[in-house]
mmCIF file of C-alpha atoms in Angstrom:
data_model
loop_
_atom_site.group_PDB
_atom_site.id
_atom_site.type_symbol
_atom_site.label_atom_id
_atom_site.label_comp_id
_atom_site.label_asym_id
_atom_site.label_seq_id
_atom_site.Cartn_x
_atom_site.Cartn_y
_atom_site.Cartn_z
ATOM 1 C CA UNK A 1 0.000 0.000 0.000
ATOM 2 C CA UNK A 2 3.061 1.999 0.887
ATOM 3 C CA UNK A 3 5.102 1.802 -1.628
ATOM 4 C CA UNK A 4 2.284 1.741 -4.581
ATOM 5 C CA UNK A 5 1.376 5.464 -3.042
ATOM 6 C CA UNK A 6 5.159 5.834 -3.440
ATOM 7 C CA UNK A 7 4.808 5.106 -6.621
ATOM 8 C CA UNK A 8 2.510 7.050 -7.359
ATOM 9 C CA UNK A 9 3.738 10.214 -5.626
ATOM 10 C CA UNK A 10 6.991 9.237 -7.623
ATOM 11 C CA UNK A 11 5.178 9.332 -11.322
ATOM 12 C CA UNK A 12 3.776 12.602 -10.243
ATOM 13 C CA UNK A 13 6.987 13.936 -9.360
ATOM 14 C CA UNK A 14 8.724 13.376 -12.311
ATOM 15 C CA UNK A 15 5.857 13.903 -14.785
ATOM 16 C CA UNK A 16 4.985 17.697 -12.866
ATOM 17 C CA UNK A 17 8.993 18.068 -13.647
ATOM 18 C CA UNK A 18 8.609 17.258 -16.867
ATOM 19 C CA UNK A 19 5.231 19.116 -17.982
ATOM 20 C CA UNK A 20 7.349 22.339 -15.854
ATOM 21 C CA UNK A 21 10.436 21.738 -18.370
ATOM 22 C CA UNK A 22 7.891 21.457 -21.400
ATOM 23 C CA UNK A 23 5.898 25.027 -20.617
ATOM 24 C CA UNK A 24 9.195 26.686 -20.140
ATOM 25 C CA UNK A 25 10.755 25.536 -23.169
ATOM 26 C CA UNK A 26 7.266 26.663 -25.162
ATOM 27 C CA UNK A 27 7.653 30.032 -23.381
ATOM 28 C CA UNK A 28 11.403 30.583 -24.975
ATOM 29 C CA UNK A 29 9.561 30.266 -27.923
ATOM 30 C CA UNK A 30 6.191 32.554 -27.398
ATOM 31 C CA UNK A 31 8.043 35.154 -25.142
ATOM 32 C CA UNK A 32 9.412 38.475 -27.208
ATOM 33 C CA UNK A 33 12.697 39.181 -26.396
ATOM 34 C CA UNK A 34 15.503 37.754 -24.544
ATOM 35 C CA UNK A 35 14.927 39.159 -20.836
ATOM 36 C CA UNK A 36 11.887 37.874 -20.723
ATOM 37 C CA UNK A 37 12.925 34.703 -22.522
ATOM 38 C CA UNK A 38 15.758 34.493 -19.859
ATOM 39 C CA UNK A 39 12.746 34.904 -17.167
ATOM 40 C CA UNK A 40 11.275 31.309 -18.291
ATOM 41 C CA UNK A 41 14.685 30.157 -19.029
ATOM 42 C CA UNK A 42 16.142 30.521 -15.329
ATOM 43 C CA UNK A 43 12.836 29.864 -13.119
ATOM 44 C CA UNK A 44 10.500 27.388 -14.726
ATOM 45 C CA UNK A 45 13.377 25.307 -16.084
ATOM 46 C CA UNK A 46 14.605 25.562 -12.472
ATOM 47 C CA UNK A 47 12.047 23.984 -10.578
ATOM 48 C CA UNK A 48 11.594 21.524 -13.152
ATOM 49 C CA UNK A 49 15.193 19.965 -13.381
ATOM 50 C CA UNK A 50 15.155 20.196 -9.641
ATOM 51 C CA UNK A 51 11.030 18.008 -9.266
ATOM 52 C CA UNK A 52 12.608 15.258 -12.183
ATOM 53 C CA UNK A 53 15.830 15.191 -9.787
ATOM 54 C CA UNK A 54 14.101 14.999 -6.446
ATOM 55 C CA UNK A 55 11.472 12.060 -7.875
ATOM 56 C CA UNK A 56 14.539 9.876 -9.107
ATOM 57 C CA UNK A 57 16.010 10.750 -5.428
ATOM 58 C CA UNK A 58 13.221 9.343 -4.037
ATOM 59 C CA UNK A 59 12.659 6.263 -6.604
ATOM 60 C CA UNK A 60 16.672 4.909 -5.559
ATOM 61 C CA UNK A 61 15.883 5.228 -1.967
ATOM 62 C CA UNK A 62 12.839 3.684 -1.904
ATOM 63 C CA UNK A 63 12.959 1.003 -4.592
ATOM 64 C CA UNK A 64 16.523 -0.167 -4.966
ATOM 65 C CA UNK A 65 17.227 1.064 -1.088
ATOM 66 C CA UNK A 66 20.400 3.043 -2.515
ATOM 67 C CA UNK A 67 20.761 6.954 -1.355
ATOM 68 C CA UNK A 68 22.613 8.738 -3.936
ATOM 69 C CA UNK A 69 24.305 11.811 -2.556
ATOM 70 C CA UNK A 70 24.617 12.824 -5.889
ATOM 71 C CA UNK A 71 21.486 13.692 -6.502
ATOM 72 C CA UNK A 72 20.963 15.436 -3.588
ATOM 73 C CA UNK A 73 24.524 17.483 -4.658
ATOM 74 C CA UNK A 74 23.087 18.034 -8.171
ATOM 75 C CA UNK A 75 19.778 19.188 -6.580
ATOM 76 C CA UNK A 76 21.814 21.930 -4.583
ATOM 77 C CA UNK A 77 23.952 22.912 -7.619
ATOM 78 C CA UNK A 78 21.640 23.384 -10.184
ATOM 79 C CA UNK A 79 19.524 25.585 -7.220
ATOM 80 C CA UNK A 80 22.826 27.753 -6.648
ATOM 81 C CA UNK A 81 23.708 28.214 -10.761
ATOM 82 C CA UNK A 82 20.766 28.419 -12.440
ATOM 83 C CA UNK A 83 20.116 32.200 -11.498
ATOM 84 C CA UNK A 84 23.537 33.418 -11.458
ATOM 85 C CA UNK A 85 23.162 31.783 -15.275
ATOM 86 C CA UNK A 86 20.191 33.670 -16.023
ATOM 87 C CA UNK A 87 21.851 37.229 -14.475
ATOM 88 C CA UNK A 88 24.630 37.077 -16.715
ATOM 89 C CA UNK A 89 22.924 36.406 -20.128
ATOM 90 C CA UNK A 90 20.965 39.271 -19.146
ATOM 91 C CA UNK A 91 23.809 41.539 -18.299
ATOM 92 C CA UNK A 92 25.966 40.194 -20.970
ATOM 93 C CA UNK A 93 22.589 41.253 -23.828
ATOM 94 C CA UNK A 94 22.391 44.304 -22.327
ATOM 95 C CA UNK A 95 25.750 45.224 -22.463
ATOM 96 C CA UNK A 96 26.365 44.391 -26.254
ATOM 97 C CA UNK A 97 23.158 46.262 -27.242
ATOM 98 C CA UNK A 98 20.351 43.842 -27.515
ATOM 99 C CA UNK A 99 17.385 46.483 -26.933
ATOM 100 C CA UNK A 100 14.036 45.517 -24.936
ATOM 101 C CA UNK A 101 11.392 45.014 -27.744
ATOM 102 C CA UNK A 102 8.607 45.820 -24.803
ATOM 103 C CA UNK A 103 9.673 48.375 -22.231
ATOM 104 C CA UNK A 104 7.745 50.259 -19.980
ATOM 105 C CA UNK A 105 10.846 51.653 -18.170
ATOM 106 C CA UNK A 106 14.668 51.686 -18.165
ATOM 107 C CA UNK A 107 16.513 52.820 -15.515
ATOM 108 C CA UNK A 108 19.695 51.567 -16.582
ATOM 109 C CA UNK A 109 19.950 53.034 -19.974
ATOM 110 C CA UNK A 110 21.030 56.585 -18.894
ATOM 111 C CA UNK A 111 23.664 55.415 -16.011
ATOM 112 C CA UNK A 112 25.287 52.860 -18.102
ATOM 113 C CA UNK A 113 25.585 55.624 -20.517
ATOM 114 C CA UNK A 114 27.172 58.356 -18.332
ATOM 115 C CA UNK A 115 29.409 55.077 -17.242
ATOM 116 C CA UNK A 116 30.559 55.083 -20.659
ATOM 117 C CA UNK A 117 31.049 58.469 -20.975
ATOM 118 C CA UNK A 118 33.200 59.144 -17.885
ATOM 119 C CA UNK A 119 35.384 55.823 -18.537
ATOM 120 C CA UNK A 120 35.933 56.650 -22.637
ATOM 121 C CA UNK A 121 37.171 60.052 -23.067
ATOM 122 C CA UNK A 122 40.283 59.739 -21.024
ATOM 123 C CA UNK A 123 41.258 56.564 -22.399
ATOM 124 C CA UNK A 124 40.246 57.545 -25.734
ATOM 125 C CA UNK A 125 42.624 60.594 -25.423
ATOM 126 C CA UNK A 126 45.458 58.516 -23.918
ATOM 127 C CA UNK A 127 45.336 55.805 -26.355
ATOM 128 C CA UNK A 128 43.593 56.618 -28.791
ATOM 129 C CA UNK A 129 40.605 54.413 -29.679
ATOM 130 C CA UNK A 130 37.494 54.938 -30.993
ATOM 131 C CA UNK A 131 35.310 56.092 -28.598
ATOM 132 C CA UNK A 132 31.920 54.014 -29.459
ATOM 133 C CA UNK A 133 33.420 50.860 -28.978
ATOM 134 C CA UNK A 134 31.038 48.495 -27.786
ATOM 135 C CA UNK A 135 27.933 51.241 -27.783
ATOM 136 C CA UNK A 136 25.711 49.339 -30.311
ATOM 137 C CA UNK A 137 22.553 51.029 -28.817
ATOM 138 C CA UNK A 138 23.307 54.398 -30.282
ATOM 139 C CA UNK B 1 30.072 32.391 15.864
ATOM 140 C CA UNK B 2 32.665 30.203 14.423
ATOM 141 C CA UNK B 3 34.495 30.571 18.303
ATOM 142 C CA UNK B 4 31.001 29.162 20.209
ATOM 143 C CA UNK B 5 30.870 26.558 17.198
ATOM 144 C CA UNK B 6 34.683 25.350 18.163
ATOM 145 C CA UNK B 7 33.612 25.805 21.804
ATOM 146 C CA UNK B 8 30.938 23.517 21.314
ATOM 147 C CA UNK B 9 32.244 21.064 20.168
ATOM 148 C CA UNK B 10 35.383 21.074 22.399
ATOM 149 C CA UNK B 11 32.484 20.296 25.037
ATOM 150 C CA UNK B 12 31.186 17.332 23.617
ATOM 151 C CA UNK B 13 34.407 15.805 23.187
ATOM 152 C CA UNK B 14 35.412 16.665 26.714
ATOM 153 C CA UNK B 15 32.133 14.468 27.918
ATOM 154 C CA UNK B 16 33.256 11.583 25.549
ATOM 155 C CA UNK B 17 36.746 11.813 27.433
ATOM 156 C CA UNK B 18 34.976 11.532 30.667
ATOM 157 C CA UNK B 19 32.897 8.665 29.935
ATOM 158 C CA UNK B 20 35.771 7.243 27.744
ATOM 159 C CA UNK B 21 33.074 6.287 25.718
ATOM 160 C CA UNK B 22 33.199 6.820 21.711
ATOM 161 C CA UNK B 23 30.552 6.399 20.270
ATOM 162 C CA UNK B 24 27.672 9.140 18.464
ATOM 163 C CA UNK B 25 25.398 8.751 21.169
ATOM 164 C CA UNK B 26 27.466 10.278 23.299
ATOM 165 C CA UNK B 27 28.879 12.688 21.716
ATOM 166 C CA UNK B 28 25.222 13.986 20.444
ATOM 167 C CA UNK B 29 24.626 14.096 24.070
ATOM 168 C CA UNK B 30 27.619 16.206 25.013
ATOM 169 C CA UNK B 31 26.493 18.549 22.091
ATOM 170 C CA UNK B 32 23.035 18.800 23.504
ATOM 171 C CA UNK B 33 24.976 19.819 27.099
ATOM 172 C CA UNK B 34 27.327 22.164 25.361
ATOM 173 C CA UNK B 35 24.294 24.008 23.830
ATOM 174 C CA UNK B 36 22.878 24.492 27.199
ATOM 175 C CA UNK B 37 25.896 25.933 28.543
ATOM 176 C CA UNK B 38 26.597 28.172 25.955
ATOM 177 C CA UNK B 39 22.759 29.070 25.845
ATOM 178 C CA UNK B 40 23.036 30.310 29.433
ATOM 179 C CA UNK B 41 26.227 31.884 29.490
ATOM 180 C CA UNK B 42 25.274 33.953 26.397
ATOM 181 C CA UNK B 43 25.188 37.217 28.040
ATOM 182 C CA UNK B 44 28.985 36.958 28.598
ATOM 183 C CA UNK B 45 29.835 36.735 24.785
ATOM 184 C CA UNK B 46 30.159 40.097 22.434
ATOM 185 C CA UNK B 47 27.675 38.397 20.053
ATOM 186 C CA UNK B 48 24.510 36.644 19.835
ATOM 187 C CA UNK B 49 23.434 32.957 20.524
ATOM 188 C CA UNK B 50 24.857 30.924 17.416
ATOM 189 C CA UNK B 51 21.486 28.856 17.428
ATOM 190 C CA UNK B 52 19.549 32.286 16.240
ATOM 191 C CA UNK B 53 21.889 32.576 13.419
ATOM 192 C CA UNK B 54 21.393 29.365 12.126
ATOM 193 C CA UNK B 55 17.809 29.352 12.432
ATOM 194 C CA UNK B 56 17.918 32.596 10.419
ATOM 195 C CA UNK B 57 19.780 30.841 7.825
ATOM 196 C CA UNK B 58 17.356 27.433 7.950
ATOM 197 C CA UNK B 59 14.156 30.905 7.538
ATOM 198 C CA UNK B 60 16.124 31.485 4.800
ATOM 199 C CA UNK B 61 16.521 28.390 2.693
ATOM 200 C CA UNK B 62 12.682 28.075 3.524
ATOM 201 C CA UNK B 63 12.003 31.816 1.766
ATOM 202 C CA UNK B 64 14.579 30.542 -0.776
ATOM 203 C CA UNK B 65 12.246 27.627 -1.876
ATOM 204 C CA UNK B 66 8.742 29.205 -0.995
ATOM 205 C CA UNK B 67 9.574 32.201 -3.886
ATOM 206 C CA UNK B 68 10.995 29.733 -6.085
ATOM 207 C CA UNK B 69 7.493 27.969 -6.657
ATOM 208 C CA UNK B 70 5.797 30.764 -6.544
ATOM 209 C CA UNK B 71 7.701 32.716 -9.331
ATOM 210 C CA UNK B 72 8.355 29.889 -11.481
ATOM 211 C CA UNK B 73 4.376 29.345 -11.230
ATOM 212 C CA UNK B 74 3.589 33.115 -11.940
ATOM 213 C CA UNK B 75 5.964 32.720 -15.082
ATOM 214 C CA UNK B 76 4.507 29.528 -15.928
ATOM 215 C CA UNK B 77 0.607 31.197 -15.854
ATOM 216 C CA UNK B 78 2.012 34.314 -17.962
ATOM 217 C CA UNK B 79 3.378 31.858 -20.804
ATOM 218 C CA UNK B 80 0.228 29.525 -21.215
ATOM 219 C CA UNK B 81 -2.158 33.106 -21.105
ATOM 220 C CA UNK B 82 -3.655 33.007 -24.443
ATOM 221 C CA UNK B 83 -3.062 36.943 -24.557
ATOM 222 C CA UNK B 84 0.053 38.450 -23.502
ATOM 223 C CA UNK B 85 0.036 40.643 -20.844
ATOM 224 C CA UNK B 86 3.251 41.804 -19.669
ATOM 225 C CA UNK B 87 4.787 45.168 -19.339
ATOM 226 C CA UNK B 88 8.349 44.726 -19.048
ATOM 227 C CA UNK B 89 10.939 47.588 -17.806
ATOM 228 C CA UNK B 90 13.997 47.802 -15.828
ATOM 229 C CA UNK B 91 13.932 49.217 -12.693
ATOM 230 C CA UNK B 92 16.361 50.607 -10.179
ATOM 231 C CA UNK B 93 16.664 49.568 -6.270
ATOM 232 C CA UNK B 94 18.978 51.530 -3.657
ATOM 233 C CA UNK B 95 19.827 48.745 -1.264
ATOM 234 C CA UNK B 96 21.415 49.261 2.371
ATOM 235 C CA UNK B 97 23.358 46.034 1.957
ATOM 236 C CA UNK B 98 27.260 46.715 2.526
ATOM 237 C CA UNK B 99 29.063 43.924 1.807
ATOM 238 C CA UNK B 100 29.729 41.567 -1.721
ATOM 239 C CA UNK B 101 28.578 38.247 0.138
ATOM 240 C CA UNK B 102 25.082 40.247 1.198
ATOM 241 C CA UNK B 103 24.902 41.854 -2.278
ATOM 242 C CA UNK B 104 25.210 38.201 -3.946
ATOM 243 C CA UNK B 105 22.976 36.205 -1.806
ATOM 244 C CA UNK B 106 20.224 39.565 -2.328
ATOM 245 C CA UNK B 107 20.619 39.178 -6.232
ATOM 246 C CA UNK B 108 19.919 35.732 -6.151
ATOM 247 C CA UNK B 109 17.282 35.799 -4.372
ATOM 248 C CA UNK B 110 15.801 38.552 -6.723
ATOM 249 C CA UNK B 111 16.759 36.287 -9.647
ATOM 250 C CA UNK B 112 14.127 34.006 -8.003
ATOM 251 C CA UNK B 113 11.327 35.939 -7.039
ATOM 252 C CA UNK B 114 8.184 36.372 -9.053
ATOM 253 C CA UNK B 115 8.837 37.980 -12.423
ATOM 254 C CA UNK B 116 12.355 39.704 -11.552
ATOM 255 C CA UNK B 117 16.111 39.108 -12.957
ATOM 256 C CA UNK B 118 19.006 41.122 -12.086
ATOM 257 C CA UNK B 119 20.621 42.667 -14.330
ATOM 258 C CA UNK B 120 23.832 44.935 -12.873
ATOM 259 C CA UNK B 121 24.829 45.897 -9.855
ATOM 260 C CA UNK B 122 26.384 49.472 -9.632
ATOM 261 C CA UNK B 123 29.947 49.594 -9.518
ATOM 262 C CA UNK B 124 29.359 50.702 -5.701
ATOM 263 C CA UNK B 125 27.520 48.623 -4.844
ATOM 264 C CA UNK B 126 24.392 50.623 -3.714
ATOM 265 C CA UNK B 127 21.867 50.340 -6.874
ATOM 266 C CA UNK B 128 20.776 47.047 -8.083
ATOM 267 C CA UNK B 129 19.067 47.541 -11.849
ATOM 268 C CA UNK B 130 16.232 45.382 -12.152
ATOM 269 C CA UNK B 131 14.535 43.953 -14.941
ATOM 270 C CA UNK B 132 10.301 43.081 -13.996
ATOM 271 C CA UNK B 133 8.404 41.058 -16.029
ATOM 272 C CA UNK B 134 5.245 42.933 -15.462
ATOM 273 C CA UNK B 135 5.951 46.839 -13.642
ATOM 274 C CA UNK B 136 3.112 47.811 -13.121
ATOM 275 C CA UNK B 137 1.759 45.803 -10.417
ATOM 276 C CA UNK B 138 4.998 44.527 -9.512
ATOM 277 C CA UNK B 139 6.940 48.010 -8.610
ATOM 278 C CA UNK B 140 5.377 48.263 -5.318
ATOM 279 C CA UNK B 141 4.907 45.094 -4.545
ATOM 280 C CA UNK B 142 8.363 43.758 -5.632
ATOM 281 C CA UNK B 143 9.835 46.463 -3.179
ATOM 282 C CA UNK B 144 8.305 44.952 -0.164
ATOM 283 C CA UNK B 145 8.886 41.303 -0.659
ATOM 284 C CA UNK B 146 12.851 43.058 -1.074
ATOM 285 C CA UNK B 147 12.709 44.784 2.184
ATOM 286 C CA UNK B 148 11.907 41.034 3.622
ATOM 287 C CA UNK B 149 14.534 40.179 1.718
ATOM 288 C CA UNK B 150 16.770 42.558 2.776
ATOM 289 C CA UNK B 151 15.884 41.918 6.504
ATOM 290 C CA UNK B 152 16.280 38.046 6.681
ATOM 291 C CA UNK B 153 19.883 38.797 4.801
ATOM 292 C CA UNK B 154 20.503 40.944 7.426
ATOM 293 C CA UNK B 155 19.188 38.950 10.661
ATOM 294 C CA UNK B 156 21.858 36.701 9.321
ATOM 295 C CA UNK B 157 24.750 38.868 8.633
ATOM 296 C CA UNK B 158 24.246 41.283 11.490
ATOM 297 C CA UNK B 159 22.990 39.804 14.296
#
């Protein structure tokens, strides 16, 4: 009786995991632009890796009576990279140009600009290069 | 915290010694008596009981998950919308946070929550620039689940 709720707790596990994988990867293909695209990316695909991992956890301890630290080690891993992942895409777009095709508000635009700004001409006058290297967005 | 850690366990081993007994039992058992002692001889150390700390940490890993199924569900509900809804922007948050360890664990955490990534932290570390998945309603309400944020960093960090 146990172990067929097992089971069946199991099966849900992994199949929730999987149907959480399957939306996210439909919403990298319905979302607009990349942000938001990085939004489904880092959080749905997330929680599903980590429900698949935490059902096949559970099937090896309770079927084949074999706890796999691994598992639990990938569980914490993927939990600690996944959003660092997901920040640096972002940064790394935004920093080569890649505009927001919906915006309602950018607060970064102007400071990253006057960043630019301050950090170009003297180097530009010492060394001369060209100053819009790397400003795409202009 | 690390020195009542050490401290502790220096007086679990000292009960193994005098039962010359060594086994887990009794050393969980001289742990359990070392907690008590520090626990009532806290007022004599500059900082707080190391138990608090960790329980702030164990509050949390349990905020850590809680947002995680909640945002991942919010995203989830704005992809299979048959119209989409969302007014994306990037904002910018002045945090009180001082130090790079606080400032990482905060941006993570924001990485998590419903509908918000971070994007760049300012190069002094006082402005995080955000980017929401939908402002409008979010603004507000993004700003107080970051002051709970904020505050269960800090009962960590500074207590």
């Amino acid at each position: 009786m146990i172990l067929q709720m097992g089971e069946i707790l199991i099966g849900f596990l992994v199949l929730a995991g999987s149907l959480i994988s399957a939306v996210s990867a439909f919403g990298l293909i319905r979302l607009p632009d990349v942000y938001l695209r990085s939004h489904a990316a880092t959080k749905s695909a997330t929680l599903g890796v980590l429900f698949i991992l935490v059902g096949a956890f559970l099937y090896f301890a309770f079927f084949l009576d074999h706890v796999s630290a691994k598992l639990l080690l990938g569980i914490v891993f993927v939990f600690i990279t996944a959003p660092v992942a997901g920040h640096l895409n972002g940064r790394a777009a935004y920093r080569s140009g890649v505009p927001l095709k919906w915006s309602v508000q950018d607060d970064w635009a102007g400071e990253l600009k006057e960043r630019r700004a301050n950090r170009a001409t003297p180097m530009a006058k010492k060394k001369n290069i060209r100053q819009t290297n790397g400003d795409y967005s202009s | 915290m690390a020195l009542q850690i050490l401290l502790n366990l220096i007086i679990a081993f000292v009960w193994m010694f005098l039962y010359n007994d060594w086994s887990a039992s009794r050393f969980t058992v001289g742990y359990l008596l070392g907690i008590i002692c520090i626990g009532l001889l806290s007022r004599f150390w500059p900082h707080d009981f190391y138990l608090k700390r960790l329980w702030a940490v164990v509050k949390l890993l349990l905020l850590f998950t809680k947002e995680l199924f909640i945002s991942s569900f919010t995203v989830m509900w704005q992809i299979i919308r048959p119209r989409l809804a969302v007014r994306p922007g990037i904002f910018a948050l002045k945090t009180e946070l001082k130090s790079d360890w606080e400032i990482t664990v905060l941006s993570c955490l924001i990485c998590l929550t419903p509908g918000t990534l971070t994007l760049d932290v300012s190069r002094d570390g006082q402005t995080l620039y955000i980017h929401a998945m939908d402002i409008e309603d979010v603004n507000e309400l993004s700003k107080q689940i970051k002051d709970s944020f904020e505050r269960a960093i800090m009962e960590v960090t500074r207590s």
